[in-house]
mmCIF file of C-alpha atoms and ligand atoms in Angstrom:
data_model
loop_
_atom_site.group_PDB
_atom_site.id
_atom_site.type_symbol
_atom_site.label_atom_id
_atom_site.label_comp_id
_atom_site.label_asym_id
_atom_site.label_seq_id
_atom_site.Cartn_x
_atom_site.Cartn_y
_atom_site.Cartn_z
ATOM 1 C CA MET A 6 4.549 -4.733 219.026
ATOM 2 C CA PRO A 7 5.077 -7.035 216.164
ATOM 3 C CA VAL A 8 8.105 -6.247 214.143
ATOM 4 C CA VAL A 9 8.138 -7.311 210.379
ATOM 5 C CA VAL A 10 11.054 -8.042 207.920
ATOM 6 C CA GLY A 11 9.571 -7.277 203.973
ATOM 7 C CA ILE A 12 12.055 -8.537 201.272
ATOM 8 C CA GLU A 13 11.436 -7.615 197.760
ATOM 9 C CA THR A 14 13.345 -8.707 194.933
ATOM 10 C CA SER A 15 10.777 -8.404 191.928
ATOM 11 C CA CYS A 16 13.130 -6.512 189.652
ATOM 12 C CA ASP A 17 16.637 -4.591 189.827
ATOM 13 C CA GLU A 18 16.317 -3.485 193.664
ATOM 14 C CA THR A 19 17.038 -6.000 196.464
ATOM 15 C CA GLY A 20 14.830 -4.096 199.435
ATOM 16 C CA ILE A 21 14.813 -5.084 202.941
ATOM 17 C CA GLY A 22 12.561 -3.197 205.219
ATOM 18 C CA VAL A 23 11.741 -3.207 208.687
ATOM 19 C CA VAL A 24 8.302 -2.299 209.866
ATOM 20 C CA ARG A 25 7.333 -1.872 213.951
ATOM 21 C CA ASP A 26 3.670 -1.675 214.124
ATOM 22 C CA GLY A 27 3.139 -0.259 210.938
ATOM 23 C CA GLU A 28 5.772 2.110 211.324
ATOM 24 C CA LEU A 29 9.300 1.593 209.236
ATOM 25 C CA ILE A 30 12.129 1.749 211.673
ATOM 26 C CA GLY A 31 15.026 0.671 209.320
ATOM 27 C CA GLU A 32 15.625 -0.235 205.808
ATOM 28 C CA ALA A 33 18.781 -1.284 203.417
ATOM 29 C CA LEU A 34 18.681 -1.115 199.485
ATOM 30 C CA ALA A 35 20.954 -2.245 196.969
ATOM 31 C CA SER A 36 20.573 -1.426 193.310
ATOM 32 C CA SER A 37 21.802 -3.275 189.818
ATOM 33 C CA MET A 38 20.823 -0.776 187.475
ATOM 34 C CA ASP A 39 24.168 0.222 186.844
ATOM 35 C CA GLU A 40 24.690 -3.405 185.419
ATOM 36 C CA HIS A 41 21.650 -3.155 182.794
ATOM 37 C CA ALA A 42 21.953 0.406 181.850
ATOM 38 C CA ARG A 43 24.335 -0.494 178.473
ATOM 39 C CA PHE A 44 21.692 -2.745 177.757
ATOM 40 C CA GLY A 45 18.720 -0.688 177.873
ATOM 41 C CA GLY A 46 16.475 -2.380 180.430
ATOM 42 C CA VAL A 47 16.565 -5.011 183.387
ATOM 43 C CA VAL A 48 18.293 -8.196 182.285
ATOM 44 C CA PRO A 49 16.817 -11.039 184.450
ATOM 45 C CA GLU A 50 19.904 -12.816 184.820
ATOM 46 C CA VAL A 51 21.638 -10.404 186.090
ATOM 47 C CA ALA A 52 19.279 -8.948 188.693
ATOM 48 C CA ALA A 53 18.976 -12.318 190.022
ATOM 49 C CA ARG A 54 22.657 -12.707 190.320
ATOM 50 C CA ALA A 55 22.906 -9.298 192.044
ATOM 51 C CA HIS A 56 19.996 -10.060 194.499
ATOM 52 C CA LEU A 57 21.823 -12.952 195.534
ATOM 53 C CA GLU A 58 25.231 -11.258 196.444
ATOM 54 C CA ALA A 59 23.235 -8.234 198.100
ATOM 55 C CA LEU A 60 20.468 -10.286 200.285
ATOM 56 C CA VAL A 61 22.508 -11.255 203.187
ATOM 57 C CA PRO A 62 24.239 -8.012 203.743
ATOM 58 C CA ALA A 63 21.498 -5.745 202.948
ATOM 59 C CA MET A 64 19.348 -8.154 205.911
ATOM 60 C CA GLU A 65 21.947 -7.109 208.327
ATOM 61 C CA LEU A 66 22.297 -3.614 207.312
ATOM 62 C CA ALA A 67 18.266 -3.195 207.488
ATOM 63 C CA LEU A 68 18.347 -5.165 211.049
ATOM 64 C CA THR A 69 21.027 -2.823 212.121
ATOM 65 C CA SER A 70 19.965 0.189 210.953
ATOM 66 C CA ALA A 71 16.417 -0.792 212.731
ATOM 67 C CA GLY A 72 18.736 -1.213 215.986
ATOM 68 C CA ILE A 73 17.033 -4.813 216.303
ATOM 69 C CA THR A 74 18.171 -8.422 215.826
ATOM 70 C CA SER A 75 16.563 -11.035 214.548
ATOM 71 C CA ASP A 76 15.806 -12.182 217.882
ATOM 72 C CA ASP A 77 13.057 -9.087 217.658
ATOM 73 C CA VAL A 78 11.691 -10.329 214.076
ATOM 74 C CA ASP A 79 7.813 -11.842 213.999
ATOM 75 C CA ALA A 80 7.635 -12.249 210.817
ATOM 76 C CA ILE A 81 8.954 -12.347 207.181
ATOM 77 C CA ALA A 82 6.667 -10.824 204.311
ATOM 78 C CA VAL A 83 8.350 -11.452 200.798
ATOM 79 C CA THR A 84 7.042 -10.380 197.213
ATOM 80 C CA ALA A 85 6.432 -13.247 195.845
ATOM 81 C CA GLY A 86 4.878 -11.868 192.381
ATOM 82 C CA PRO A 87 4.402 -10.098 189.833
ATOM 83 C CA GLY A 88 7.808 -9.526 189.020
ATOM 84 C CA LEU A 89 10.900 -10.977 186.982
ATOM 85 C CA ALA A 90 10.613 -15.294 187.863
ATOM 86 C CA THR A 91 14.112 -15.226 188.436
ATOM 87 C CA ALA A 92 14.970 -12.194 190.490
ATOM 88 C CA LEU A 93 11.694 -13.507 192.817
ATOM 89 C CA GLN A 94 13.211 -16.929 193.467
ATOM 90 C CA VAL A 95 16.117 -14.894 195.035
ATOM 91 C CA GLY A 96 13.649 -13.562 197.411
ATOM 92 C CA LEU A 97 11.597 -16.025 198.180
ATOM 93 C CA ALA A 98 14.279 -18.766 198.921
ATOM 94 C CA ALA A 99 16.007 -15.882 201.350
ATOM 95 C CA ALA A 100 12.588 -15.181 203.011
ATOM 96 C CA LYS A 101 11.843 -19.583 203.505
ATOM 97 C CA ALA A 102 15.001 -19.408 204.718
ATOM 98 C CA TYR A 103 15.141 -16.523 207.445
ATOM 99 C CA SER A 104 11.823 -18.121 208.018
ATOM 100 C CA ILE A 105 12.802 -21.364 209.277
ATOM 101 C CA ALA A 106 16.267 -20.136 210.844
ATOM 102 C CA TRP A 107 14.263 -17.335 213.269
ATOM 103 C CA GLY A 108 11.211 -19.708 213.788
ATOM 104 C CA VAL A 109 8.741 -16.838 212.337
ATOM 105 C CA PRO A 110 5.585 -16.851 210.422
ATOM 106 C CA LEU A 111 6.257 -16.500 206.452
ATOM 107 C CA TYR A 112 3.813 -14.043 204.508
ATOM 108 C CA GLY A 113 3.739 -14.047 200.352
ATOM 109 C CA VAL A 114 2.931 -10.808 199.408
ATOM 110 C CA HIS A 115 1.047 -9.748 196.238
ATOM 111 C CA HIS A 116 3.855 -6.495 194.669
ATOM 112 C CA LEU A 117 0.494 -4.507 194.197
ATOM 113 C CA ALA A 118 -0.296 -4.747 197.552
ATOM 114 C CA GLY A 119 2.612 -3.418 198.658
ATOM 115 C CA HIS A 120 2.412 -0.567 196.094
ATOM 116 C CA VAL A 121 -1.056 0.067 197.971
ATOM 117 C CA ALA A 122 0.352 -0.486 201.604
ATOM 118 C CA ALA A 123 2.907 1.657 200.951
ATOM 119 C CA ASP A 124 0.895 5.043 201.454
ATOM 120 C CA ALA A 125 -0.302 3.561 205.127
ATOM 121 C CA LEU A 126 3.124 3.930 205.954
ATOM 122 C CA ALA A 127 2.980 7.536 204.735
ATOM 123 C CA HIS A 128 -0.301 8.789 205.507
ATOM 124 C CA GLY A 129 -1.444 6.027 208.272
ATOM 125 C CA ALA A 130 -4.496 3.863 207.469
ATOM 126 C CA LEU A 131 -5.529 3.971 203.873
ATOM 127 C CA PRO A 132 -8.376 5.235 203.079
ATOM 128 C CA ASN A 133 -11.507 3.163 202.841
ATOM 129 C CA PRO A 134 -12.894 3.448 200.102
ATOM 130 C CA CYS A 135 -10.285 4.564 197.366
ATOM 131 C CA VAL A 136 -8.842 4.240 194.203
ATOM 132 C CA VAL A 137 -5.053 3.497 193.814
ATOM 133 C CA LEU A 138 -3.476 4.010 190.274
ATOM 134 C CA ILE A 139 0.091 2.078 190.152
ATOM 135 C CA VAL A 140 2.597 3.657 187.563
ATOM 136 C CA SER A 141 6.131 2.494 187.434
ATOM 137 C CA GLY A 142 8.186 1.002 184.801
ATOM 138 C CA GLY A 143 6.329 -2.396 185.122
ATOM 139 C CA HIS A 144 3.080 -1.668 185.663
ATOM 140 C CA THR A 145 0.043 0.426 185.220
ATOM 141 C CA SER A 146 -2.652 -0.615 187.445
ATOM 142 C CA LEU A 147 -5.853 0.948 188.738
ATOM 143 C CA LEU A 148 -7.299 -0.933 191.837
ATOM 144 C CA TYR A 149 -10.617 -0.111 194.118
ATOM 145 C CA CYS A 150 -9.457 -0.700 197.715
ATOM 146 C CA ARG A 151 -11.613 -1.246 200.532
ATOM 147 C CA ASP A 152 -10.127 -2.528 204.271
ATOM 148 C CA LEU A 153 -6.823 -3.840 203.543
ATOM 149 C CA VAL A 154 -6.895 -6.613 205.954
ATOM 150 C CA ASP A 155 -10.462 -7.497 205.392
ATOM 151 C CA ASP A 156 -11.267 -7.034 201.936
ATOM 152 C CA PRO A 157 -9.937 -8.423 198.417
ATOM 153 C CA ILE A 158 -8.301 -5.460 196.504
ATOM 154 C CA GLU A 159 -10.177 -5.086 192.736
ATOM 155 C CA HIS A 160 -8.811 -4.950 189.977
ATOM 156 C CA LEU A 161 -10.151 -2.186 187.644
ATOM 157 C CA GLY A 162 -7.962 -2.326 185.123
ATOM 158 C CA ASP A 163 -4.484 -2.644 183.616
ATOM 159 C CA THR A 164 -2.314 -2.217 180.693
ATOM 160 C CA LEU A 165 -2.915 -4.116 177.969
ATOM 161 C CA ASP A 166 1.049 -3.528 176.593
ATOM 162 C CA ASP A 167 3.565 -1.225 178.026
ATOM 163 C CA ALA A 168 3.761 -0.127 181.192
ATOM 164 C CA ALA A 169 3.710 3.820 181.705
ATOM 165 C CA GLY A 170 7.319 4.061 182.681
ATOM 166 C CA GLU A 171 8.029 1.542 180.222
ATOM 167 C CA ALA A 172 6.586 3.941 177.351
ATOM 168 C CA PHE A 173 8.612 6.969 178.759
ATOM 169 C CA ASP A 174 11.725 4.811 179.045
ATOM 170 C CA LYS A 175 11.214 3.824 174.879
ATOM 171 C CA VAL A 176 10.302 7.147 174.105
ATOM 172 C CA GLY A 177 13.607 8.271 176.085
ATOM 173 C CA ARG A 178 15.617 5.643 173.669
ATOM 174 C CA VAL A 179 13.979 6.668 170.587
ATOM 175 C CA LEU A 180 15.005 10.597 171.408
ATOM 176 C CA GLY A 181 18.662 9.145 172.402
ATOM 177 C CA LEU A 182 18.144 10.072 175.853
ATOM 178 C CA PRO A 183 19.545 8.632 179.086
ATOM 179 C CA PHE A 184 18.332 5.067 180.338
ATOM 180 C CA PRO A 185 15.705 5.576 182.242
ATOM 181 C CA GLY A 186 13.959 8.238 180.038
ATOM 182 C CA GLY A 187 11.154 9.453 181.979
ATOM 183 C CA PRO A 188 13.358 11.563 184.242
ATOM 184 C CA ALA A 189 15.320 13.015 181.783
ATOM 185 C CA ILE A 190 11.916 13.708 179.844
ATOM 186 C CA ASP A 191 9.953 15.275 182.691
ATOM 187 C CA ARG A 192 12.856 17.702 182.482
ATOM 188 C CA ILE A 193 12.788 18.659 179.199
ATOM 189 C CA ALA A 194 9.479 18.980 178.864
ATOM 190 C CA ARG A 195 9.255 21.570 181.016
ATOM 191 C CA GLU A 196 10.627 23.884 177.853
ATOM 192 C CA GLY A 197 8.677 22.410 175.320
ATOM 193 C CA ASN A 198 4.364 22.939 174.278
ATOM 194 C CA PRO A 199 2.344 19.929 175.408
ATOM 195 C CA THR A 200 0.081 20.995 172.127
ATOM 196 C CA ALA A 201 2.510 21.191 169.779
ATOM 197 C CA ILE A 202 1.694 17.491 168.265
ATOM 198 C CA ALA A 203 -1.109 15.398 168.453
ATOM 199 C CA PHE A 204 0.200 12.417 169.618
ATOM 200 C CA PRO A 205 -2.633 9.532 170.215
ATOM 201 C CA ARG A 206 -4.969 8.947 173.603
ATOM 202 C CA GLY A 207 -4.656 5.169 173.700
ATOM 203 C CA LEU A 208 -7.979 3.581 174.735
ATOM 204 C CA SER A 209 -9.752 6.815 175.123
ATOM 205 C CA ARG A 210 -12.818 6.074 172.632
ATOM 206 C CA PRO A 211 -16.232 6.097 174.339
ATOM 207 C CA GLN A 212 -16.288 2.242 173.000
ATOM 208 C CA ASP A 213 -12.713 1.699 174.847
ATOM 209 C CA PRO A 214 -12.678 -0.591 177.959
ATOM 210 C CA ARG A 215 -12.869 2.138 180.217
ATOM 211 C CA PHE A 216 -9.836 1.121 182.945
ATOM 212 C CA GLU A 217 -7.648 -0.656 180.804
ATOM 213 C CA PHE A 218 -4.424 1.599 179.342
ATOM 214 C CA SER A 219 -2.307 0.915 176.315
ATOM 215 C CA PHE A 220 0.785 2.823 175.457
ATOM 216 C CA SER A 221 2.419 0.953 172.470
ATOM 217 C CA GLY A 222 0.397 2.982 170.102
ATOM 218 C CA LEU A 223 1.579 6.259 171.544
ATOM 219 C CA LYS A 224 5.288 4.733 171.371
ATOM 220 C CA THR A 225 5.033 3.867 167.657
ATOM 221 C CA ALA A 226 3.517 7.247 166.995
ATOM 222 C CA VAL A 227 6.007 9.063 168.248
ATOM 223 C CA ALA A 228 8.751 7.119 166.628
ATOM 224 C CA ARG A 229 7.312 7.594 163.350
ATOM 225 C CA TRP A 230 6.995 11.259 163.886
ATOM 226 C CA VAL A 231 10.547 11.420 164.693
ATOM 227 C CA GLU A 232 11.493 9.184 161.790
ATOM 228 C CA ALA A 233 9.495 11.317 159.215
ATOM 229 C CA HIS A 234 10.818 14.879 160.901
ATOM 230 C CA GLU A 235 13.226 16.782 158.708
ATOM 231 C CA GLY A 236 15.651 19.188 160.116
ATOM 232 C CA ASP A 237 16.493 19.893 163.596
ATOM 233 C CA LEU A 238 14.077 17.668 165.876
ATOM 234 C CA PRO A 239 12.313 19.978 167.927
ATOM 235 C CA VAL A 240 12.908 17.669 171.131
ATOM 236 C CA ALA A 241 10.955 19.374 174.060
ATOM 237 C CA ASP A 242 8.274 19.618 171.816
ATOM 238 C CA VAL A 243 7.956 16.107 171.028
ATOM 239 C CA CYS A 244 8.722 15.419 174.800
ATOM 240 C CA ALA A 245 5.888 17.572 176.336
ATOM 241 C CA SER A 246 3.219 16.282 173.860
ATOM 242 C CA PHE A 247 4.217 12.658 174.224
ATOM 243 C CA GLN A 248 3.912 12.946 178.023
ATOM 244 C CA GLU A 249 0.914 15.116 177.866
ATOM 245 C CA ALA A 250 -0.944 12.417 176.244
ATOM 246 C CA VAL A 251 0.084 9.803 178.690
ATOM 247 C CA VAL A 252 -0.504 11.746 181.709
ATOM 248 C CA GLU A 253 -3.740 13.150 180.169
ATOM 249 C CA VAL A 254 -5.050 9.339 179.939
ATOM 250 C CA GLN A 255 -3.563 8.348 183.360
ATOM 251 C CA VAL A 256 -5.426 11.344 184.863
ATOM 252 C CA ASP A 257 -8.506 10.819 182.912
ATOM 253 C CA LYS A 258 -9.039 7.029 183.568
ATOM 254 C CA THR A 259 -8.478 7.586 187.545
ATOM 255 C CA ILE A 260 -10.699 10.569 187.858
ATOM 256 C CA ALA A 261 -13.377 8.501 185.723
ATOM 257 C CA ALA A 262 -12.808 5.609 188.275
ATOM 258 C CA ALA A 263 -13.160 7.427 191.526
ATOM 259 C CA LYS A 264 -16.458 8.595 190.024
ATOM 260 C CA GLU A 265 -17.731 5.601 189.365
ATOM 261 C CA LYS A 266 -16.915 3.537 192.513
ATOM 262 C CA GLY A 267 -18.011 7.105 194.151
ATOM 263 C CA VAL A 268 -14.591 7.134 196.386
ATOM 264 C CA ARG A 269 -13.871 10.652 198.060
ATOM 265 C CA SER A 270 -9.975 9.522 198.013
ATOM 266 C CA ILE A 271 -7.285 8.714 195.519
ATOM 267 C CA VAL A 272 -3.963 7.321 196.094
ATOM 268 C CA LEU A 273 -1.159 7.346 193.501
ATOM 269 C CA GLY A 274 2.249 4.667 193.604
ATOM 270 C CA GLY A 275 5.072 3.671 191.595
ATOM 271 C CA GLY A 276 8.229 5.234 190.340
ATOM 272 C CA VAL A 277 6.169 7.448 187.203
ATOM 273 C CA VAL A 278 4.368 9.054 190.423
ATOM 274 C CA ALA A 279 7.686 11.606 190.423
ATOM 275 C CA ASN A 280 6.818 12.928 186.894
ATOM 276 C CA SER A 281 5.475 16.159 187.334
ATOM 277 C CA ARG A 282 3.223 17.249 184.857
ATOM 278 C CA LEU A 283 1.082 14.174 186.448
ATOM 279 C CA ARG A 284 1.240 15.329 189.988
ATOM 280 C CA LEU A 285 0.130 18.259 188.600
ATOM 281 C CA LEU A 286 -2.775 17.354 186.578
ATOM 282 C CA MET A 287 -4.099 14.817 189.132
ATOM 283 C CA ALA A 288 -4.385 17.299 191.376
ATOM 284 C CA GLN A 289 -5.992 19.695 189.939
ATOM 285 C CA ARG A 290 -8.622 17.303 188.760
ATOM 286 C CA ALA A 291 -9.175 16.121 191.804
ATOM 287 C CA ALA A 292 -9.421 19.270 193.587
ATOM 288 C CA ALA A 293 -11.979 20.170 191.326
ATOM 289 C CA GLU A 294 -13.724 16.610 191.697
ATOM 290 C CA GLY A 295 -13.718 17.219 195.428
ATOM 291 C CA VAL A 296 -11.422 14.358 195.771
ATOM 292 C CA ALA A 297 -8.778 14.030 198.255
ATOM 293 C CA LEU A 298 -5.262 13.096 196.507
ATOM 294 C CA LEU A 299 -3.136 11.042 198.519
ATOM 295 C CA ILE A 300 1.403 10.581 197.294
ATOM 296 C CA PRO A 301 3.352 9.054 199.783
ATOM 297 C CA PRO A 302 7.075 10.609 199.378
ATOM 298 C CA PRO A 303 9.109 9.448 196.310
ATOM 299 C CA GLU A 304 11.314 6.629 198.250
ATOM 300 C CA LEU A 305 7.951 4.719 199.444
ATOM 301 C CA CYS A 306 6.173 5.183 195.579
ATOM 302 C CA THR A 307 9.404 3.318 193.680
ATOM 303 C CA ASP A 308 9.674 -0.298 194.875
ATOM 304 C CA ASN A 309 10.613 -0.865 198.098
ATOM 305 C CA ALA A 310 10.873 -3.458 201.180
ATOM 306 C CA ALA A 311 8.614 -1.514 203.460
ATOM 307 C CA MET A 312 5.642 -1.606 201.743
ATOM 308 C CA ILE A 313 5.706 -5.421 201.369
ATOM 309 C CA ALA A 314 6.578 -5.762 205.189
ATOM 310 C CA CYS A 315 3.357 -3.417 205.956
ATOM 311 C CA ALA A 316 1.506 -5.648 203.415
ATOM 312 C CA GLY A 317 2.402 -8.397 205.686
ATOM 313 C CA PHE A 318 1.896 -6.770 208.837
ATOM 314 C CA HIS A 319 -1.515 -6.376 208.056
ATOM 315 C CA HIS A 320 -1.887 -10.542 207.986
ATOM 316 C CA LEU A 321 0.394 -10.708 210.749
ATOM 317 C CA ASN A 322 -2.639 -9.107 212.801
ATOM 318 C CA LEU A 323 -4.930 -11.336 210.579
ATOM 319 C CA GLY A 324 -3.059 -14.192 212.247
ATOM 320 C CA GLU A 325 -2.648 -16.327 208.603
ATOM 321 C CA ARG A 326 0.236 -17.549 207.201
ATOM 322 C CA THR A 327 1.578 -18.374 203.965
ATOM 323 C CA GLY A 328 3.023 -21.978 203.455
ATOM 324 C CA LEU A 329 6.590 -23.071 202.584
ATOM 325 C CA ASP A 330 5.144 -24.273 199.170
ATOM 326 C CA VAL A 331 4.773 -20.558 198.079
ATOM 327 C CA GLY A 332 6.341 -20.047 194.959
ATOM 328 C CA ALA A 333 7.231 -17.199 192.470
ATOM 329 C CA SER A 334 4.493 -16.274 190.501
ATOM 330 C CA PRO A 335 5.868 -13.917 187.853
ATOM 331 C CA SER A 336 2.128 -13.076 186.476
ATOM 332 C CA LEU A 337 0.271 -13.076 189.577
ATOM 333 C CA SER A 338 -3.524 -11.866 189.346
ATOM 334 C CA ILE A 339 -4.324 -9.610 192.440
ATOM 335 C CA GLY A 340 -7.059 -11.519 194.135
ATOM 336 C CA GLY A 341 -6.534 -10.241 197.560
ATOM 337 C CA PRO A 342 -4.033 -8.245 199.771
ATOM 338 C CA GLU A 343 -1.782 -11.649 199.896
ATOM 339 C CA VAL A 344 -1.106 -14.786 198.083
ATOM 340 C CA ALA A 345 -1.445 -18.126 199.925
HETATM 341 O O1 LIG B 8 8.789 1.927 190.369
HETATM 342 P P1 LIG B 8 10.169 2.327 189.703
HETATM 343 O O2 LIG B 8 11.243 3.212 190.368
HETATM 344 O O3 LIG B 8 10.636 0.776 189.138
HETATM 345 C C1 LIG B 8 10.199 -0.133 188.080
HETATM 346 O O4 LIG B 8 8.987 -0.087 187.649
HETATM 347 O O5 LIG B 8 11.180 -0.714 187.913
HETATM 348 O O6 LIG B 8 9.530 3.261 188.345
HETATM 349 C C2 LIG B 8 10.285 3.262 187.793
HETATM 350 C C3 LIG B 8 9.879 4.003 186.238
HETATM 351 C C4 LIG B 8 10.943 4.196 184.968
HETATM 352 O O7 LIG B 8 10.146 4.060 183.787
HETATM 353 C C5 LIG B 8 11.161 5.740 185.016
HETATM 354 O O8 LIG B 8 11.488 5.944 183.706
HETATM 355 C C6 LIG B 8 10.138 5.924 185.526
HETATM 356 O O9 LIG B 8 9.660 5.410 186.666
HETATM 357 N N1 LIG B 8 10.043 7.480 186.087
HETATM 358 C C7 LIG B 8 9.483 8.609 185.489
HETATM 359 C C8 LIG B 8 9.809 9.561 186.493
HETATM 360 N N2 LIG B 8 10.964 8.912 187.015
HETATM 361 C C9 LIG B 8 11.027 7.877 186.998
HETATM 362 N N3 LIG B 8 8.655 8.896 184.716
HETATM 363 C C10 LIG B 8 8.170 10.078 184.049
HETATM 364 N N4 LIG B 8 8.579 11.223 184.872
HETATM 365 C C11 LIG B 8 9.505 11.040 185.535
HETATM 366 N N5 LIG B 8 9.806 11.919 186.348
HETATM 367 ZN ZN1 LIG B 9 6.486 -1.812 191.729
#
């Protein structure tokens, strides 16, 4: 039963995950979020230094929590991109060092392929075929997936500007809410009217690209509306109306992709999947189409290393390995489940 250790350092969290035969058996997570909060966003250099300090202790903790030693490890998988270059480099350098020191193969994993693989940890083999929506502070991507080992992941569309979570965070800042704005907007929106303000739905006209997203116009529209408003700001209505605009576009495009590809399953990933309105509307629309909806638990939706280990596990089975010359690729395009 092969054991794969995954290392994920693409943003502000140092994650180590240990997967045995497709099952998570140990993990450790350190976050530098508190160090970034006062800047209102993640500072790459601060994140990189925090990864450097956290990595070795996190590895020891993850192996201990799995009840194994380095002798039991069969492979190392590491996020090679996309992500913050300086942060990725720390994880890659560590992964190469462990690979040499422990005499085990190294796999460079595409971060989005990791998000896709996360569902396999929660629900067993990924439905083949399926459409996957990944929405977080860093990405908004629609993917068409078949067999994770044999078939390349097809990138259907992405955001052309802000990521969905980024839009939540920027609107949160406009409204003076704590960072990150997503959870606060979700909570406050429950008291508001989602039809109170008609905010724009980006790239939703018939002539627009069907599977691309755009949220910066929406963010600007919210900022303008708030600026122009006189008197007490109806914060709950702004939150609810903004959230509805983001969620509706995500659900419309995901359902359209599922129909076009003729899939019977939709899988979600990324931190924005915590959004209660997104979960509800997606569930309703998927049910209406007779399509199954798979949502991994929150800890597997947000960035984590178990998903990277899981993606690496598929490649161990294939007998492939990545050379030690693999570099950090901050803006990697997804061509397949791994980068080599
Ligand atoms: O995957 P994730 O934890 O990490 C990064 O992308 O870095 O996603 C974090 C993002 C943030 O933008 C946060 O505002 C958003 O997910 N988020 C939410 C909710 N919970 C987290 N957005 C909307 N509603 C939520 N309940
Ligand atoms: Zn991610």
